[in-house]
PDB file of C-alpha atoms in Angstrom:
ATOM      1  CA  MET A   1      28.149  16.548   5.629  1.00 41.00           C
ATOM      2  CA  ASN A   2      27.613  13.705   3.439  1.00 39.00           C
ATOM      3  CA  LYS A   3      24.672  15.154   1.017  1.00 39.00           C
ATOM      4  CA  SER A   4      22.981  11.527   0.750  1.00 38.00           C
ATOM      5  CA  LEU A   5      22.706  11.401   4.320  1.00 37.00           C
ATOM      6  CA  LEU A   6      20.770  14.890   4.378  1.00 36.00           C
ATOM      7  CA  THR A   7      18.660  14.227   1.848  1.00 37.00           C
ATOM      8  CA  ILE A   8      17.672  10.698   3.461  1.00 39.00           C
ATOM      9  CA  GLY A   9      17.182  12.712   6.560  1.00 40.00           C
ATOM     10  CA  VAL A  10      15.189  15.323   5.018  1.00 36.00           C
ATOM     11  CA  ALA A  11      13.345  12.899   2.997  1.00 38.00           C
ATOM     12  CA  ALA A  12      11.904  11.027   7.144  1.00 38.00           C
ATOM     13  CA  LEU A  13      11.000  14.533   8.587  1.00 38.00           C
ATOM     14  CA  GLY A  14       9.243  15.016   5.100  1.00 37.00           C
ATOM     15  CA  CYS A  15       7.446  12.019   4.484  1.00 39.00           C
ATOM     16  CA  GLY A  16       6.280  10.965   8.188  1.00 39.00           C
ATOM     17  CA  ALA A  17       6.652   7.454   7.885  1.00 37.00           C
ATOM     18  CA  VAL A  18       9.402   5.758   9.793  1.00 36.00           C
ATOM     19  CA  ALA A  19       7.827   3.269  10.642  1.00 37.00           C
ATOM     20  CA  ALA A  20       4.877   1.016  11.410  1.00 38.00           C
ATOM     21  CA  VAL A  21       3.116   2.156  14.600  1.00 37.00           C
ATOM     22  CA  ALA A  22       0.264  -0.087  15.829  1.00 36.00           C
ATOM     23  CA  ALA A  23      -1.160   2.444  18.655  1.00 38.00           C
ATOM     24  CA  ASP A  24      -2.792   5.375  17.150  1.00 45.00           C
ATOM     25  CA  ASN A  25      -1.267   7.838  19.183  1.00 53.00           C
ATOM     26  CA  ALA A  26       2.337   6.590  19.936  1.00 55.00           C
ATOM     27  CA  PRO A  27       5.243   8.542  20.258  1.00 62.00           C
ATOM     28  CA  PRO A  28       7.655   8.642  16.810  1.00 68.00           C
ATOM     29  CA  PRO A  29      10.913   6.037  17.222  1.00 74.00           C
ATOM     30  CA  VAL A  30      14.187   6.689  18.759  1.00 81.00           C
ATOM     31  CA  LEU A  31      16.267   7.611  16.055  1.00 81.00           C
ATOM     32  CA  MET A  32      13.225  10.342  14.531  1.00 82.00           C
ATOM     33  CA  LYS A  33      13.480  11.589  17.916  1.00 85.00           C
ATOM     34  CA  SER A  34      16.927  12.487  18.277  1.00 86.00           C
ATOM     35  CA  VAL A  35      17.014  14.239  14.844  1.00 85.00           C
ATOM     36  CA  LEU A  36      14.200  16.076  15.770  1.00 87.00           C
ATOM     37  CA  ALA A  37      15.891  16.924  18.885  1.00 89.00           C
ATOM     38  CA  CYS A  38      18.478  18.737  17.228  1.00 88.00           C
ATOM     39  CA  ARG A  39      16.665  21.554  15.924  1.00 89.00           C
ATOM     40  CA  ALA A  40      16.222  22.830  19.361  1.00 90.00           C
ATOM     41  CA  LEU A  41      20.259  23.993  19.526  1.00 89.00           C
ATOM     42  CA  GLY A  42      20.786  26.765  19.391  1.00 89.00           C
ATOM     43  CA  ASN A  43      24.548  26.928  18.358  1.00 90.00           C
ATOM     44  CA  ASP A  44      24.853  26.304  14.419  1.00 90.00           C
ATOM     45  CA  GLY A  45      27.604  24.187  15.074  1.00 91.00           C
ATOM     46  CA  ALA A  46      26.206  21.714  17.803  1.00 91.00           C
ATOM     47  CA  ARG A  47      23.110  21.989  15.799  1.00 91.00           C
ATOM     48  CA  LEU A  48      25.196  20.732  12.463  1.00 92.00           C
ATOM     49  CA  ALA A  49      26.932  18.618  14.719  1.00 93.00           C
ATOM     50  CA  CYS A  50      24.095  16.787  16.165  1.00 90.00           C
ATOM     51  CA  PHE A  51      22.023  16.386  12.884  1.00 90.00           C
ATOM     52  CA  ASP A  52      25.446  15.175  11.354  1.00 92.00           C
ATOM     53  CA  ARG A  53      25.843  12.157  14.168  1.00 91.00           C
ATOM     54  CA  ALA A  54      21.408  11.814  14.114  1.00 89.00           C
ATOM     55  CA  VAL A  55      21.117  11.166  10.698  1.00 90.00           C
ATOM     56  CA  SER A  56      24.390   9.166  10.518  1.00 90.00           C
ATOM     57  CA  GLU A  57      22.650   6.741  13.040  1.00 88.00           C
ATOM     58  CA  LEU A  58      19.351   6.549  11.283  1.00 86.00           C
ATOM     59  CA  ASP A  59      21.159   5.651   8.501  1.00 86.00           C
ATOM     60  CA  GLY A  60      22.439   2.935   9.954  1.00 88.00           C
ATOM     61  CA  ALA A  61      19.272   1.826  10.811  1.00 85.00           C
ATOM     62  CA  ILE A  62      17.739   1.777   7.138  1.00 85.00           C
ATOM     63  CA  ALA A  63      21.096   0.512   5.555  1.00 86.00           C
ATOM     64  CA  ARG A  64      19.754  -2.674   8.571  1.00 87.00           C
ATOM     65  CA  ASN A  65      16.446  -2.783   7.875  1.00 83.00           C
ATOM     66  CA  ASP A  66      15.700  -1.625  11.205  1.00 81.00           C
ATOM     67  CA  VAL A  67      14.079   1.382   9.674  1.00 78.00           C
ATOM     68  CA  VAL A  68      11.733   2.395   6.787  1.00 77.00           C
ATOM     69  CA  VAL A  69      11.245   5.350   4.881  1.00 76.00           C
ATOM     70  CA  VAL A  70       8.322   5.258   2.492  1.00 76.00           C
ATOM     71  CA  ASP A  71       6.551   8.114   0.494  1.00 77.00           C
ATOM     72  CA  LYS A  72       2.690   8.592   0.027  1.00 75.00           C
ATOM     73  CA  ALA A  73       3.271   7.516  -3.721  1.00 79.00           C
ATOM     74  CA  THR A  74       4.834   4.472  -2.109  1.00 76.00           C
ATOM     75  CA  MET A  75       2.116   3.817   0.354  1.00 73.00           C
ATOM     76  CA  ARG A  76      -0.611   4.716  -2.517  1.00 72.00           C
ATOM     77  CA  GLU A  77       1.060   1.533  -4.684  1.00 74.00           C
ATOM     78  CA  ALA A  78       1.029  -0.642  -1.040  1.00 70.00           C
ATOM     79  CA  ARG A  79      -2.590   0.080  -0.738  1.00 68.00           C
ATOM     80  CA  ARG A  80      -3.290  -1.180  -4.226  1.00 67.00           C
ATOM     81  CA  GLY A  81      -1.062  -4.097  -3.870  1.00 68.00           C
ATOM     82  CA  ILE A  82      -3.565  -5.088  -0.442  1.00 70.00           C
ATOM     83  CA  PHE A  83      -6.500  -4.304  -1.747  1.00 69.00           C
ATOM     84  CA  GLY A  84      -8.986  -7.269  -1.173  1.00 66.00           C
ATOM     85  CA  PHE A  85      -7.101  -8.745   1.857  1.00 67.00           C
ATOM     86  CA  SER A  86      -8.702  -7.865   5.405  1.00 60.00           C
ATOM     87  CA  LEU A  87      -6.053  -6.597   7.426  1.00 54.00           C
ATOM     88  CA  PRO A  88      -6.184  -5.632  11.133  1.00 52.00           C
ATOM     89  CA  ARG A  89      -6.080  -2.234  11.817  1.00 52.00           C
ATOM     90  CA  ILE A  90      -2.491  -1.031  11.636  1.00 51.00           C
ATOM     91  CA  LYS A  91      -1.433   2.869  10.588  1.00 54.00           C
ATOM     92  CA  LEU A  92       0.999   1.872   8.501  1.00 53.00           C
ATOM     93  CA  PHE A  93      -1.913   1.316   5.885  1.00 49.00           C
ATOM     94  CA  GLN A  94      -4.386   4.364   7.254  1.00 52.00           C
ATOM     95  CA  SER A  95      -1.842   6.666   8.675  1.00 50.00           C
ATOM     96  CA  GLY A  96      -4.589   9.069   8.717  1.00 52.00           C
ATOM     97  CA  ASP A  97      -4.863   9.684   4.960  1.00 50.00           C
ATOM     98  CA  SER A  98      -7.701  11.398   3.539  1.00 52.00           C
ATOM     99  CA  ALA A  99     -10.830   8.992   2.615  1.00 47.00           C
ATOM    100  CA  ALA A 100      -9.229   9.841  -0.897  1.00 46.00           C
ATOM    101  CA  GLU A 101      -5.869   8.314  -0.498  1.00 61.00           C
ATOM    102  CA  GLN A 102      -7.723   4.996   0.319  1.00 70.00           C
ATOM    103  CA  VAL A 103      -8.200   2.470  -2.692  1.00 73.00           C
ATOM    104  CA  GLU A 104     -11.795   2.061  -3.920  1.00 82.00           C
ATOM    105  CA  SER A 105     -11.213  -0.023  -7.086  1.00 84.00           C
ATOM    106  CA  ILE A 106      -8.288  -1.028  -9.147  1.00 86.00           C
ATOM    107  CA  ASP A 107      -8.037  -1.330 -12.799  1.00 89.00           C
ATOM    108  CA  ALA A 108      -5.656  -4.731 -14.270  1.00 91.00           C
ATOM    109  CA  LYS A 109      -5.475  -6.688 -17.093  1.00 93.00           C
ATOM    110  CA  LEU A 110      -6.177 -10.475 -17.131  1.00 94.00           C
ATOM    111  CA  THR A 111      -3.026 -12.485 -17.390  1.00 93.00           C
ATOM    112  CA  GLY A 112      -4.867 -16.024 -16.489  1.00 92.00           C
ATOM    113  CA  VAL A 113      -8.504 -17.043 -16.677  1.00 92.00           C
ATOM    114  CA  GLY A 114      -9.726 -20.664 -15.547  1.00 90.00           C
ATOM    115  CA  SER A 115     -12.530 -21.777 -13.364  1.00 87.00           C
ATOM    116  CA  ASN A 116     -13.044 -23.454  -9.750  1.00 81.00           C
ATOM    117  CA  SER A 117     -14.774 -26.719  -9.149  1.00 79.00           C
ATOM    118  CA  GLY A 118     -18.022 -24.876  -9.070  1.00 78.00           C
ATOM    119  CA  GLY A 119     -18.420 -23.218 -12.338  1.00 79.00           C
ATOM    120  CA  GLY A 120     -17.205 -19.492 -11.353  1.00 85.00           C
ATOM    121  CA  LEU A 121     -14.467 -17.947 -12.708  1.00 91.00           C
ATOM    122  CA  LEU A 122     -10.504 -17.581 -11.130  1.00 92.00           C
ATOM    123  CA  LEU A 123      -8.963 -14.729 -12.292  1.00 93.00           C
ATOM    124  CA  THR A 124      -5.194 -13.699 -12.569  1.00 92.00           C
ATOM    125  CA  LEU A 125      -4.194 -10.211 -12.860  1.00 92.00           C
ATOM    126  CA  ASP A 126      -1.279  -8.517 -14.420  1.00 90.00           C
ATOM    127  CA  THR A 127       0.026  -7.409 -10.819  1.00 87.00           C
ATOM    128  CA  GLY A 128      -0.274 -10.734  -9.531  1.00 88.00           C
ATOM    129  CA  ALA A 129      -3.787 -10.903  -7.754  1.00 88.00           C
ATOM    130  CA  ARG A 130      -5.894 -13.811  -7.963  1.00 91.00           C
ATOM    131  CA  TRP A 131      -9.612 -13.520  -7.490  1.00 91.00           C
ATOM    132  CA  GLN A 132     -12.244 -15.868  -7.309  1.00 92.00           C
ATOM    133  CA  GLN A 133     -15.967 -15.533  -8.198  1.00 92.00           C
ATOM    134  CA  VAL A 134     -18.222 -15.983  -5.721  1.00 90.00           C
ATOM    135  CA  ASP A 135     -21.500 -15.481  -7.267  1.00 89.00           C
ATOM    136  CA  THR A 136     -23.160 -17.670  -9.972  1.00 86.00           C
ATOM    137  CA  GLU A 137     -23.524 -14.429 -12.940  1.00 84.00           C
ATOM    138  CA  TYR A 138     -22.897 -16.079 -15.819  1.00 83.00           C
ATOM    139  CA  ILE A 139     -20.104 -14.241 -17.269  1.00 84.00           C
ATOM    140  CA  ASN A 140     -18.778 -14.900 -21.223  1.00 84.00           C
ATOM    141  CA  GLN A 141     -15.604 -16.965 -20.937  1.00 86.00           C
ATOM    142  CA  PRO A 142     -12.839 -13.783 -20.403  1.00 91.00           C
ATOM    143  CA  LYS A 143      -9.388 -13.691 -22.449  1.00 92.00           C
ATOM    144  CA  PRO A 144      -5.928 -13.049 -21.178  1.00 93.00           C
ATOM    145  CA  GLY A 145      -5.114  -9.270 -21.991  1.00 93.00           C
ATOM    146  CA  GLN A 146      -8.843  -8.099 -21.353  1.00 94.00           C
ATOM    147  CA  LYS A 147      -9.207  -5.063 -18.656  1.00 95.00           C
ATOM    148  CA  ILE A 148     -10.572  -5.621 -15.785  1.00 93.00           C
ATOM    149  CA  VAL A 149     -11.619  -3.296 -12.725  1.00 92.00           C
ATOM    150  CA  ILE A 150     -12.875  -4.533  -9.295  1.00 90.00           C
ATOM    151  CA  ARG A 151     -14.281  -2.048  -6.849  1.00 90.00           C
ATOM    152  CA  LYS A 152     -15.364  -2.304  -3.218  1.00 87.00           C
ATOM    153  CA  ALA A 153     -19.040  -3.176  -3.564  1.00 87.00           C
ATOM    154  CA  THR A 154     -22.058  -0.696  -1.963  1.00 83.00           C
ATOM    155  CA  ILE A 155     -22.709  -3.416   0.826  1.00 82.00           C
ATOM    156  CA  SER A 156     -19.663  -5.767   1.157  1.00 83.00           C
ATOM    157  CA  GLY A 157     -17.363  -7.697  -0.647  1.00 88.00           C
ATOM    158  CA  TYR A 158     -16.221  -6.852  -4.130  1.00 90.00           C
ATOM    159  CA  MET A 159     -17.780  -6.741  -7.450  1.00 91.00           C
ATOM    160  CA  ALA A 160     -15.708  -6.956 -10.944  1.00 92.00           C
ATOM    161  CA  LYS A 161     -16.308  -5.936 -14.015  1.00 92.00           C
ATOM    162  CA  ILE A 162     -14.183  -7.302 -17.414  1.00 93.00           C
ATOM    163  CA  GLU A 163     -13.981  -4.514 -20.067  1.00 90.00           C
ATOM    164  CA  ASN A 164     -17.729  -3.459 -21.052  1.00 82.00           C
ATOM    165  CA  GLY A 165     -19.383  -6.658 -19.771  1.00 87.00           C
ATOM    166  CA  ARG A 166     -21.341  -7.432 -16.538  1.00 89.00           C
ATOM    167  CA  GLY A 167     -20.476  -7.234 -13.033  1.00 91.00           C
ATOM    168  CA  PHE A 168     -20.073  -9.889 -10.877  1.00 92.00           C
ATOM    169  CA  ARG A 169     -19.131 -11.243  -6.802  1.00 91.00           C
ATOM    170  CA  VAL A 170     -15.474 -11.531  -6.252  1.00 92.00           C
ATOM    171  CA  ARG A 171     -12.884 -12.006  -3.623  1.00 90.00           C
ATOM    172  CA  ARG A 172      -9.475 -12.135  -3.170  1.00 90.00           C
ATOM    173  CA  LEU A 173      -7.193 -15.245  -3.109  1.00 89.00           C
ATOM    174  CA  ALA A 174      -3.917 -15.513  -0.831  1.00 83.00           C
ATOM    175  CA  GLU A 175      -1.138 -15.766  -3.182  1.00 68.00           C
TER     176      GLU A 175
END
Protein backbone atom coordinates (compact mmCIF):
# COMPACT_ATOMS: atom_id res chain seq x y z
CA MET A 1 0.00 0.00 0.00
CA ASN A 2 1.23 3.46 -0.79
CA LYS A 3 2.61 4.81 2.51
CA SER A 4 1.31 8.36 1.89
CA LEU A 5 -2.21 7.04 1.33
CA LEU A 6 -2.03 5.09 4.56
CA THR A 7 -0.79 8.21 6.35
CA ILE A 8 -3.70 10.26 5.00
CA GLY A 9 -6.16 7.57 6.07
CA VAL A 10 -4.69 7.28 9.55
CA ALA A 11 -4.58 11.08 9.89
CA ALA A 12 -8.23 11.26 8.91
CA LEU A 13 -9.13 8.64 11.48
CA GLY A 14 -6.99 10.24 14.19
CA CYS A 15 -8.27 13.76 13.67
CA GLY A 16 -11.92 12.99 13.53
CA ALA A 17 -12.45 16.15 11.49
CA VAL A 18 -13.19 15.14 7.94
CA ALA A 19 -15.94 17.55 6.98
CA ALA A 20 -17.86 20.46 8.37
CA VAL A 21 -21.24 19.28 9.59
CA ALA A 22 -23.95 21.68 10.75
CA ALA A 23 -25.87 19.20 12.90
CA ASP A 24 -24.27 18.05 16.14
CA ASN A 25 -25.24 14.38 15.75
CA ALA A 26 -24.82 14.00 11.99
CA PRO A 27 -23.39 10.68 10.77
CA PRO A 28 -19.84 10.66 9.42
CA PRO A 29 -19.39 11.22 5.67
CA VAL A 30 -19.80 8.20 3.39
CA LEU A 31 -16.07 8.05 2.57
CA MET A 32 -15.19 7.92 6.26
CA LYS A 33 -17.76 5.17 6.82
CA SER A 34 -16.05 3.18 4.05
CA VAL A 35 -12.68 3.40 5.78
CA LEU A 36 -14.15 2.50 9.17
CA ALA A 37 -16.15 -0.42 7.76
CA CYS A 38 -12.93 -2.13 6.67
CA ARG A 39 -12.03 -2.80 10.31
CA ALA A 40 -14.88 -5.30 10.58
CA LEU A 41 -13.42 -7.66 7.96
CA GLY A 42 -11.85 -10.73 9.57
CA ASN A 43 -9.66 -11.86 6.69
CA ASP A 44 -6.35 -9.95 6.62
CA GLY A 45 -6.18 -9.88 2.82
CA ALA A 46 -9.77 -8.68 2.45
CA ARG A 47 -9.28 -6.06 5.17
CA LEU A 48 -6.10 -4.74 3.49
CA ALA A 49 -7.81 -4.65 0.07
CA CYS A 50 -10.76 -2.80 1.63
CA PHE A 51 -8.44 -0.26 3.28
CA ASP A 52 -6.51 0.19 0.02
CA ARG A 53 -9.73 0.89 -1.89
CA ALA A 54 -11.31 3.14 0.78
CA VAL A 55 -8.15 5.17 1.40
CA SER A 56 -7.63 5.58 -2.34
CA GLU A 57 -11.17 6.98 -2.64
CA LEU A 58 -10.54 9.25 0.34
CA ASP A 59 -7.26 10.44 -1.19
CA GLY A 60 -9.07 11.27 -4.44
CA ALA A 61 -11.73 13.21 -2.55
CA ILE A 62 -9.02 15.18 -0.71
CA ALA A 63 -7.29 15.94 -4.03
CA ARG A 64 -10.60 17.25 -5.46
CA ASN A 65 -11.23 19.27 -2.27
CA ASP A 66 -14.44 17.31 -1.67
CA VAL A 67 -13.09 16.39 1.78
CA VAL A 68 -10.84 18.48 4.00
CA VAL A 69 -8.86 16.90 6.81
CA VAL A 70 -7.56 19.14 9.60
CA ASP A 71 -5.86 18.58 12.91
CA LYS A 72 -6.48 20.36 16.21
CA ALA A 73 -3.54 22.74 15.75
CA THR A 74 -4.98 23.89 12.41
CA MET A 75 -8.42 24.34 14.00
CA ARG A 76 -6.91 26.42 16.82
CA GLU A 77 -5.23 28.64 14.22
CA ALA A 78 -8.51 28.96 12.30
CA ARG A 79 -10.31 29.95 15.50
CA ARG A 80 -7.67 32.62 16.14
CA GLY A 81 -8.16 33.89 12.59
CA ILE A 82 -11.91 34.34 13.04
CA PHE A 83 -11.66 35.78 16.55
CA GLY A 84 -14.01 38.75 16.80
CA PHE A 85 -16.47 37.68 14.12
CA SER A 86 -19.99 36.48 14.89
CA LEU A 87 -20.51 33.22 13.03
CA PRO A 88 -23.40 30.80 12.90
CA ARG A 89 -23.10 27.85 15.26
CA ILE A 90 -21.55 25.12 13.16
CA LYS A 91 -19.75 22.07 14.36
CA LEU A 92 -16.60 22.91 12.39
CA PHE A 93 -15.71 25.74 14.77
CA GLN A 94 -17.01 24.17 17.97
CA SER A 95 -16.32 20.47 17.47
CA GLY A 96 -17.07 19.58 21.08
CA ASP A 97 -13.73 20.90 22.28
CA SER A 98 -13.35 21.91 25.87
CA ALA A 99 -13.52 25.54 26.93
CA ALA A 100 -9.72 25.49 27.08
CA GLU A 101 -9.70 25.05 23.28
CA GLN A 102 -11.79 28.19 22.70
CA VAL A 103 -9.96 31.42 21.85
CA GLU A 104 -10.52 34.02 24.57
CA SER A 105 -7.86 36.52 23.48
CA ILE A 106 -5.26 37.18 20.82
CA ASP A 107 -1.82 38.79 20.96
CA ALA A 108 -0.52 40.58 17.88
CA LYS A 109 1.50 43.54 16.67
CA LEU A 110 0.10 46.67 15.07
CA THR A 111 1.00 47.15 11.42
CA GLY A 112 -1.30 50.09 10.73
CA VAL A 113 -2.94 52.82 12.78
CA GLY A 114 -5.57 55.28 11.61
CA SER A 115 -8.70 56.97 12.86
CA ASN A 116 -12.36 56.89 11.91
CA SER A 117 -14.61 59.92 11.38
CA GLY A 118 -15.54 59.92 15.08
CA GLY A 119 -11.93 60.08 16.20
CA GLY A 120 -11.73 56.42 17.25
CA LEU A 121 -8.77 54.27 16.32
CA LEU A 122 -8.64 52.00 13.29
CA LEU A 123 -6.09 49.26 13.89
CA THR A 124 -4.55 46.75 11.50
CA LEU A 125 -2.81 43.76 13.07
CA ASP A 126 0.05 41.66 11.73
CA THR A 127 -2.51 38.87 11.29
CA GLY A 128 -4.32 41.01 8.71
CA ALA A 129 -7.31 41.57 11.02
CA ARG A 130 -8.75 45.08 11.26
CA TRP A 131 -10.36 46.43 14.43
CA GLN A 132 -12.13 49.69 15.24
CA GLN A 133 -12.40 51.48 18.57
CA VAL A 134 -16.07 51.76 19.55
CA ASP A 135 -15.87 53.73 22.79
CA THR A 136 -14.66 57.26 23.50
CA GLU A 137 -11.79 56.28 25.80
CA TYR A 138 -8.77 58.48 25.09
CA ILE A 139 -5.81 56.39 23.97
CA ASN A 140 -2.34 57.76 23.27
CA GLN A 141 -1.64 57.47 19.55
CA PRO A 142 -0.23 53.97 19.08
CA LYS A 143 2.55 53.18 16.61
CA PRO A 144 3.06 50.28 14.23
CA GLY A 145 5.13 47.58 15.87
CA GLN A 146 3.53 47.95 19.29
CA LYS A 147 2.00 44.87 20.87
CA ILE A 148 -1.77 44.63 21.28
CA VAL A 149 -3.92 42.18 23.21
CA ILE A 150 -7.59 41.83 22.33
CA ARG A 151 -9.80 39.76 24.62
CA LYS A 152 -13.45 38.96 25.02
CA ALA A 153 -15.01 41.49 27.36
CA THR A 154 -16.69 40.36 30.56
CA ILE A 155 -20.23 41.16 29.48
CA SER A 156 -20.14 41.53 25.70
CA GLY A 157 -17.88 42.67 22.91
CA TYR A 158 -14.10 42.92 22.97
CA MET A 159 -11.49 44.93 24.86
CA ALA A 160 -8.10 45.93 23.50
CA LYS A 161 -4.97 47.01 25.31
CA ILE A 162 -1.87 48.34 23.56
CA GLU A 163 1.28 47.45 25.47
CA ASN A 164 0.74 48.70 29.04
CA GLY A 165 -1.87 51.32 28.12
CA ARG A 166 -5.50 51.62 29.10
CA GLY A 167 -8.11 49.21 27.85
CA PHE A 168 -10.71 50.29 25.29
CA ARG A 169 -13.64 48.65 23.49
CA VAL A 170 -13.22 47.45 19.90
CA ARG A 171 -15.06 45.51 17.23
CA ARG A 172 -13.71 43.47 14.36
CA LEU A 173 -14.17 44.89 10.87
CA ALA A 174 -14.92 42.76 7.83
CA GLU A 175 -11.89 42.42 5.64
